[in-house]
Amino acid sequence: MDGTLKRVLQLAKLIASERNKDICIADWQWSQGTKDEKYLRVLRMFQDKKNCTYSIHQIAQMGVSEGKEVGQWFGPNTIAHVLRKLSTFDKWSSLAMHVAMDSVVVMDDIRKICRVETTDAEDGIRNRTQSHGAAAGAHSWKPLVLFIPLRLGLSEINPIYYCGLKRTFALKQSLGIIGGKPNHALYIIGVVGDDLVFLDPHTTQLAVDLDVECPEDESYHCAHASRMDIGQLDPSIALCFYLATEAEFDSWCNLAHRHLISQTKQPLFEITEHRPLGWPDFAEEQQRLDEEPQSTEFTVLEQERKFDTSDDEFEIL
């Protein structure tokens, strides 16, 4: 497995950790030889087999729709869009995935994605959704994985963002950060002082067949995490959050606004109730995202508006 595909695998592990958090009980811990069927079903979605939803094969193929040929490097923004597209084929988990564009989280957009009329919610929503009364319009909520791609400097991260980055890990909804050092992708899961805590996927090992009776799943886990100074972080990253219910989404919006926007000199991103003036209709944008590479998504005042794809400086997989 070459370095490019290992980076993609690292990003897929982010979603795997999210699913474990939701499917298994809060104090669940892995033990060697476990036969927890829900846990094993999660892992099977990431096997190195073409028919697995989040396999390297599927991610590489979907990357073509984002303008990346098989074997090309993926940046945090590109992989977020690829996973969003793949999630539409994941009926079992029934997750919604959203990529915030231009460092702006639009609350209306997320509600349109996650709210499901109760009459249509029987298939796949399961017991982890939140229902609302008829007065508010009866609906359920699809659990959401939210990606916020950011560019926090040119060739190195601007120190003005250090405080905000460290505060993201204090939010209970955080899934970590897709990022790394220049030329070296990492999955960042926490912070201690000015050190970022990360998992490093750059380990050569044999692929594991999880379809056998007693699969050897040790390679899906690691015993130790590593640290690096926050100043070593490449400026191209993507924040990741998991919002299981609508109440948790509302709580995240309040907490993020209070701790990441109002109390920092330079906010990492913005949160707005409605789409900014000049942005296209949400449905039109989603259709364009599904049909074209996401580097040219919006048209404003008859001029093509190009987003910062955050992939120019940090694409080494």
GROMACS .gro file of C-alpha atoms in nm:
model
  317
    1MET     CA    1   0.000   0.000   0.000
    2ASP     CA    2   0.164   0.327  -0.105
    3GLY     CA    3   0.175   0.650   0.095
    4THR     CA    4  -0.112   0.807  -0.096
    5LEU     CA    5  -0.356   0.532  -0.010
    6LYS     CA    6  -0.233   0.515   0.348
    7ARG     CA    7  -0.332   0.876   0.393
    8VAL     CA    8  -0.680   0.803   0.264
    9LEU     CA    9  -0.701   0.509   0.503
   10GLN     CA   10  -0.607   0.740   0.790
   11LEU     CA   11  -0.895   0.968   0.702
   12ALA     CA   12  -1.136   0.677   0.684
   13LYS     CA   13  -1.032   0.580   1.037
   14LEU     CA   14  -1.177   0.911   1.152
   15ILE     CA   15  -1.523   0.799   1.044
   16ALA     CA   16  -1.467   0.454   1.190
   17SER     CA   17  -1.398   0.606   1.531
   18GLU     CA   18  -1.717   0.811   1.501
   19ARG     CA   19  -1.927   0.505   1.427
   20ASN     CA   20  -1.779   0.319   1.721
   21LYS     CA   21  -1.870   0.612   1.944
   22ASP     CA   22  -2.232   0.595   1.834
   23ILE     CA   23  -2.291   0.222   1.794
   24CYS     CA   24  -2.116   0.100   2.107
   25ILE     CA   25  -2.191   0.196   2.466
   26ALA     CA   26  -2.005   0.493   2.612
   27ASP     CA   27  -1.756   0.288   2.817
   28TRP     CA   28  -1.695   0.027   2.547
   29GLN     CA   29  -1.335  -0.085   2.517
   30TRP     CA   30  -1.174  -0.310   2.264
   31SER     CA   31  -1.050  -0.648   2.378
   32GLN     CA   32  -0.856  -0.901   2.175
   33GLY     CA   33  -1.080  -1.164   2.020
   34THR     CA   34  -1.399  -0.961   2.061
   35LYS     CA   35  -1.701  -1.090   1.868
   36ASP     CA   36  -1.917  -0.779   1.904
   37GLU     CA   37  -2.107  -0.798   1.575
   38LYS     CA   38  -2.185  -0.426   1.550
   39TYR     CA   39  -1.820  -0.343   1.605
   40LEU     CA   40  -1.707  -0.594   1.343
   41ARG     CA   41  -1.966  -0.463   1.098
   42VAL     CA   42  -1.816  -0.117   1.135
   43LEU     CA   43  -1.468  -0.247   1.058
   44ARG     CA   44  -1.588  -0.441   0.754
   45MET     CA   45  -1.698  -0.115   0.593
   46PHE     CA   46  -1.328  -0.016   0.569
   47GLN     CA   47  -1.178  -0.342   0.446
   48ASP     CA   48  -0.944  -0.342   0.147
   49LYS     CA   49  -1.217  -0.490  -0.071
   50LYS     CA   50  -1.382  -0.314  -0.361
   51ASN     CA   51  -1.737  -0.387  -0.241
   52CYS     CA   52  -1.685  -0.225   0.102
   53THR     CA   53  -1.843   0.119   0.136
   54TYR     CA   54  -1.537   0.309   0.263
   55SER     CA   55  -1.263   0.091   0.117
   56ILE     CA   56  -0.954   0.244  -0.038
   57HIS     CA   57  -1.089   0.133  -0.375
   58GLN     CA   58  -1.415   0.325  -0.331
   59ILE     CA   59  -1.243   0.637  -0.197
   60ALA     CA   60  -0.994   0.642  -0.485
   61GLN     CA   61  -1.270   0.595  -0.743
   62MET     CA   62  -1.491   0.864  -0.589
   63GLY     CA   63  -1.191   1.097  -0.590
   64VAL     CA   64  -1.213   1.102  -0.968
   65SER     CA   65  -1.541   1.295  -0.933
   66GLU     CA   66  -1.342   1.557  -0.739
   67GLY     CA   67  -1.087   1.596  -1.016
   68LYS     CA   68  -0.832   1.359  -0.860
   69GLU     CA   69  -0.707   1.072  -1.072
   70VAL     CA   70  -0.640   0.741  -0.898
   71GLY     CA   71  -0.300   0.775  -0.731
   72GLN     CA   72  -0.312   1.154  -0.696
   73TRP     CA   73  -0.279   1.323  -0.359
   74PHE     CA   74  -0.589   1.414  -0.158
   75GLY     CA   75  -0.606   1.719   0.067
   76PRO     CA   76  -0.839   1.755   0.369
   77ASN     CA   77  -1.102   1.942   0.167
   78THR     CA   78  -1.108   1.684  -0.112
   79ILE     CA   79  -1.132   1.383   0.119
   80ALA     CA   80  -1.419   1.548   0.308
   81HIS     CA   81  -1.617   1.580  -0.015
   82VAL     CA   82  -1.532   1.224  -0.117
   83LEU     CA   83  -1.657   1.084   0.214
   84ARG     CA   84  -1.972   1.295   0.188
   85LYS     CA   85  -2.050   1.138  -0.148
   86LEU     CA   86  -1.972   0.785  -0.028
   87SER     CA   87  -2.200   0.828   0.273
   88THR     CA   88  -2.504   0.835   0.042
   89PHE     CA   89  -2.441   0.464  -0.022
   90ASP     CA   90  -2.414   0.385   0.350
   91LYS     CA   91  -2.772   0.291   0.439
   92TRP     CA   92  -2.691   0.095   0.752
   93SER     CA   93  -2.534   0.380   0.951
   94SER     CA   94  -2.786   0.636   0.825
   95LEU     CA   95  -2.544   0.924   0.878
   96ALA     CA   96  -2.561   1.266   0.720
   97MET     CA   97  -2.232   1.427   0.620
   98HIS     CA   98  -2.186   1.797   0.546
   99VAL     CA   99  -1.884   1.998   0.430
  100ALA     CA  100  -1.898   2.365   0.534
  101MET     CA  101  -1.783   2.587   0.247
  102ASP     CA  102  -1.582   2.907   0.277
  103SER     CA  103  -1.533   2.850   0.652
  104VAL     CA  104  -1.903   2.921   0.711
  105VAL     CA  105  -2.147   2.685   0.887
  106VAL     CA  106  -2.502   2.761   0.769
  107MET     CA  107  -2.753   2.632   1.023
  108ASP     CA  108  -3.042   2.624   0.775
  109ASP     CA  109  -2.842   2.401   0.540
  110ILE     CA  110  -2.769   2.148   0.811
  111ARG     CA  111  -3.132   2.133   0.921
  112LYS     CA  112  -3.235   2.061   0.562
  113ILE     CA  113  -2.991   1.771   0.552
  114CYS     CA  114  -3.065   1.620   0.891
  115ARG     CA  115  -3.435   1.673   0.949
  116VAL     CA  116  -3.644   1.381   0.825
  117GLU     CA  117  -4.023   1.372   0.825
  118THR     CA  118  -4.138   1.102   1.065
  119THR     CA  119  -4.348   0.935   0.795
  120ASP     CA  120  -4.029   0.879   0.593
  121ALA     CA  121  -3.800   0.797   0.883
  122GLU     CA  122  -3.886   0.434   0.946
  123ASP     CA  123  -3.597   0.298   0.741
  124GLY     CA  124  -3.251   0.347   0.889
  125ILE     CA  125  -3.308   0.618   1.150
  126ARG     CA  126  -3.329   0.368   1.439
  127ASN     CA  127  -3.343   0.461   1.806
  128ARG     CA  128  -3.067   0.722   1.803
  129THR     CA  129  -3.272   0.997   1.637
  130GLN     CA  130  -3.455   1.278   1.808
  131SER     CA  131  -3.827   1.335   1.741
  132HIS     CA  132  -4.016   1.662   1.773
  133GLY     CA  133  -4.379   1.735   1.839
  134ALA     CA  134  -4.639   1.814   1.579
  135ALA     CA  135  -4.641   2.182   1.670
  136ALA     CA  136  -4.288   2.216   1.540
  137GLY     CA  137  -4.353   1.986   1.245
  138ALA     CA  138  -4.298   1.622   1.339
  139HIS     CA  139  -3.955   1.506   1.227
  140SER     CA  140  -3.654   1.302   1.324
  141TRP     CA  141  -3.286   1.393   1.304
  142LYS     CA  142  -3.018   1.205   1.112
  143PRO     CA  143  -2.690   1.202   1.307
  144LEU     CA  144  -2.442   1.437   1.140
  145VAL     CA  145  -2.069   1.430   1.072
  146LEU     CA  146  -1.966   1.791   1.007
  147PHE     CA  147  -1.642   1.875   0.824
  148ILE     CA  148  -1.506   2.232   0.829
  149PRO     CA  149  -1.204   2.261   0.593
  150LEU     CA  150  -0.977   2.552   0.686
  151ARG     CA  151  -0.665   2.725   0.560
  152LEU     CA  152  -0.484   2.881   0.856
  153GLY     CA  153  -0.180   3.029   0.686
  154LEU     CA  154   0.033   3.008   0.373
  155SER     CA  155   0.327   2.774   0.423
  156GLU     CA  156   0.289   2.750   0.802
  157ILE     CA  157   0.007   2.795   1.051
  158ASN     CA  158  -0.051   3.147   1.182
  159PRO     CA  159  -0.004   3.158   1.563
  160ILE     CA  160  -0.320   3.368   1.595
  161TYR     CA  161  -0.518   3.044   1.546
  162TYR     CA  162  -0.344   2.842   1.818
  163CYS     CA  163  -0.593   2.928   2.091
  164GLY     CA  164  -0.898   2.852   1.879
  165LEU     CA  165  -0.757   2.521   1.759
  166LYS     CA  166  -0.687   2.404   2.113
  167ARG     CA  167  -1.036   2.502   2.223
  168THR     CA  168  -1.200   2.281   1.959
  169PHE     CA  169  -1.093   1.973   2.153
  170ALA     CA  170  -1.283   2.095   2.460
  171LEU     CA  171  -1.613   2.053   2.274
  172LYS     CA  172  -1.758   1.710   2.345
  173GLN     CA  173  -1.879   1.684   1.985
  174SER     CA  174  -1.524   1.697   1.847
  175LEU     CA  175  -1.401   1.402   1.639
  176GLY     CA  176  -1.056   1.552   1.597
  177ILE     CA  177  -0.874   1.715   1.308
  178ILE     CA  178  -0.773   1.589   0.964
  179GLY     CA  179  -0.428   1.734   0.912
  180GLY     CA  180  -0.062   1.672   0.981
  181LYS     CA  181   0.286   1.801   0.918
  182PRO     CA  182   0.398   1.905   0.568
  183ASN     CA  183   0.431   1.586   0.361
  184HIS     CA  184   0.306   1.374   0.652
  185ALA     CA  185  -0.065   1.321   0.723
  186LEU     CA  186  -0.187   1.260   1.080
  187TYR     CA  187  -0.513   1.215   1.269
  188ILE     CA  188  -0.511   1.469   1.554
  189ILE     CA  189  -0.723   1.365   1.852
  190GLY     CA  190  -0.635   1.600   2.139
  191VAL     CA  191  -0.411   1.863   2.292
  192VAL     CA  192  -0.184   1.888   2.598
  193GLY     CA  193  -0.051   2.238   2.657
  194ASP     CA  194   0.098   2.343   2.322
  195ASP     CA  195   0.136   1.983   2.204
  196LEU     CA  196  -0.111   1.815   1.969
  197VAL     CA  197  -0.185   1.448   2.036
  198PHE     CA  198  -0.208   1.241   1.719
  199LEU     CA  199  -0.228   0.894   1.568
  200ASP     CA  200   0.011   0.819   1.282
  201PRO     CA  201  -0.117   0.583   1.008
  202HIS     CA  202   0.222   0.540   0.841
  203THR     CA  203   0.272   0.178   0.942
  204THR     CA  204   0.324  -0.105   0.694
  205GLN     CA  205   0.119  -0.413   0.783
  206LEU     CA  206  -0.072  -0.695   0.621
  207ALA     CA  207  -0.435  -0.645   0.526
  208VAL     CA  208  -0.680  -0.824   0.756
  209ASP     CA  209  -0.973  -1.029   0.628
  210LEU     CA  210  -1.263  -0.951   0.860
  211ASP     CA  211  -1.499  -1.195   0.690
  212VAL     CA  212  -1.341  -1.500   0.850
  213GLU     CA  213  -1.490  -1.657   1.163
  214CYS     CA  214  -1.231  -1.517   1.407
  215PRO     CA  215  -1.075  -1.206   1.247
  216GLU     CA  216  -0.746  -1.074   1.381
  217ASP     CA  217  -0.835  -0.707   1.427
  218GLU     CA  218  -0.535  -0.593   1.633
  219SER     CA  219  -0.401  -0.380   1.347
  220TYR     CA  220  -0.711  -0.159   1.366
  221HIS     CA  221  -0.597  -0.039   1.709
  222CYS     CA  222  -0.284   0.115   1.856
  223ALA     CA  223  -0.150   0.122   2.209
  224HIS     CA  224   0.014   0.464   2.205
  225ALA     CA  225  -0.044   0.816   2.072
  226SER     CA  226   0.228   1.065   1.983
  227ARG     CA  227   0.276   1.441   2.029
  228MET     CA  228   0.402   1.733   1.826
  229ASP     CA  229   0.423   2.107   1.883
  230ILE     CA  230   0.121   2.292   1.746
  231GLY     CA  231   0.354   2.513   1.541
  232GLN     CA  232   0.449   2.211   1.329
  233LEU     CA  233   0.092   2.166   1.205
  234ASP     CA  234   0.039   2.222   0.833
  235PRO     CA  235  -0.206   2.512   0.778
  236SER     CA  236  -0.441   2.300   0.564
  237ILE     CA  237  -0.677   2.110   0.797
  238ALA     CA  238  -1.038   2.004   0.842
  239LEU     CA  239  -1.219   2.019   1.176
  240CYS     CA  240  -1.459   1.730   1.238
  241PHE     CA  241  -1.760   1.713   1.468
  242TYR     CA  242  -2.032   1.456   1.542
  243LEU     CA  243  -2.382   1.589   1.619
  244ALA     CA  244  -2.611   1.301   1.711
  245THR     CA  245  -2.933   1.498   1.775
  246GLU     CA  246  -3.083   1.833   1.690
  247ALA     CA  247  -3.048   1.940   2.053
  248GLU     CA  248  -2.678   1.855   2.036
  249PHE     CA  249  -2.644   2.052   1.713
  250ASP     CA  250  -2.804   2.357   1.877
  251SER     CA  251  -2.577   2.313   2.179
  252TRP     CA  252  -2.270   2.288   1.954
  253CYS     CA  253  -2.367   2.609   1.773
  254ASN     CA  254  -2.395   2.794   2.104
  255LEU     CA  255  -2.070   2.653   2.244
  256ALA     CA  256  -1.876   2.709   1.922
  257HIS     CA  257  -1.999   3.067   1.898
  258ARG     CA  258  -1.910   3.135   2.260
  259HIS     CA  259  -1.568   2.969   2.277
  260LEU     CA  260  -1.440   2.963   1.917
  261ILE     CA  261  -1.584   3.282   1.770
  262SER     CA  262  -1.667   3.543   2.036
  263GLN     CA  263  -1.367   3.480   2.261
  264THR     CA  264  -1.090   3.455   2.001
  265LYS     CA  265  -0.900   3.729   1.817
  266GLN     CA  266  -0.939   3.553   1.483
  267PRO     CA  267  -1.225   3.299   1.461
  268LEU     CA  268  -1.153   2.971   1.286
  269PHE     CA  269  -1.491   2.983   1.113
  270GLU     CA  270  -1.828   3.157   1.123
  271ILE     CA  271  -2.178   3.032   1.206
  272THR     CA  272  -2.481   3.191   1.042
  273GLU     CA  273  -2.851   3.111   1.052
  274HIS     CA  274  -2.913   3.170   0.680
  275ARG     CA  275  -2.708   3.158   0.358
  276PRO     CA  276  -2.502   3.472   0.292
  277LEU     CA  277  -2.627   3.713   0.026
  278GLY     CA  278  -2.519   3.603  -0.320
  279TRP     CA  279  -2.486   3.233  -0.241
  280PRO     CA  280  -2.695   3.002  -0.463
  281ASP     CA  281  -2.990   2.799  -0.343
  282PHE     CA  282  -2.880   2.509  -0.123
  283ALA     CA  283  -3.037   2.244  -0.346
  284GLU     CA  284  -2.862   2.389  -0.651
  285GLU     CA  285  -2.530   2.388  -0.469
  286GLN     CA  286  -2.570   2.025  -0.362
  287GLN     CA  287  -2.648   1.919  -0.717
  288ARG     CA  288  -2.341   2.103  -0.845
  289LEU     CA  289  -2.123   1.946  -0.576
  290ASP     CA  290  -2.237   1.600  -0.684
  291GLU     CA  291  -2.184   1.665  -1.055
  292GLU     CA  292  -1.863   1.870  -1.068
  293PRO     CA  293  -1.530   1.895  -0.885
  294GLN     CA  294  -1.583   2.131  -0.591
  295SER     CA  295  -1.319   2.389  -0.687
  296THR     CA  296  -1.571   2.596  -0.886
  297GLU     CA  297  -1.899   2.586  -0.702
  298PHE     CA  298  -2.058   2.927  -0.671
  299THR     CA  299  -2.139   3.197  -0.923
  300VAL     CA  300  -2.172   3.549  -0.783
  301LEU     CA  301  -2.255   3.855  -0.994
  302GLU     CA  302  -2.189   3.656  -1.312
  303GLN     CA  303  -1.832   3.586  -1.205
  304GLU     CA  304  -1.707   3.242  -1.115
  305ARG     CA  305  -1.632   3.230  -0.744
  306LYS     CA  306  -1.352   2.991  -0.658
  307PHE     CA  307  -1.319   2.853  -0.309
  308ASP     CA  308  -0.995   2.789  -0.131
  309THR     CA  309  -0.972   2.413  -0.170
  310SER     CA  310  -0.703   2.399   0.100
  311ASP     CA  311  -0.522   2.137  -0.107
  312ASP     CA  312  -0.244   2.340  -0.270
  313GLU     CA  313   0.011   2.318   0.011
  314PHE     CA  314  -0.088   1.998   0.192
  315GLU     CA  315  -0.158   1.711  -0.042
  316ILE     CA  316   0.115   1.462   0.033
  317LEU     CA  317  -0.066   1.143   0.125
   0.00000   0.00000   0.00000
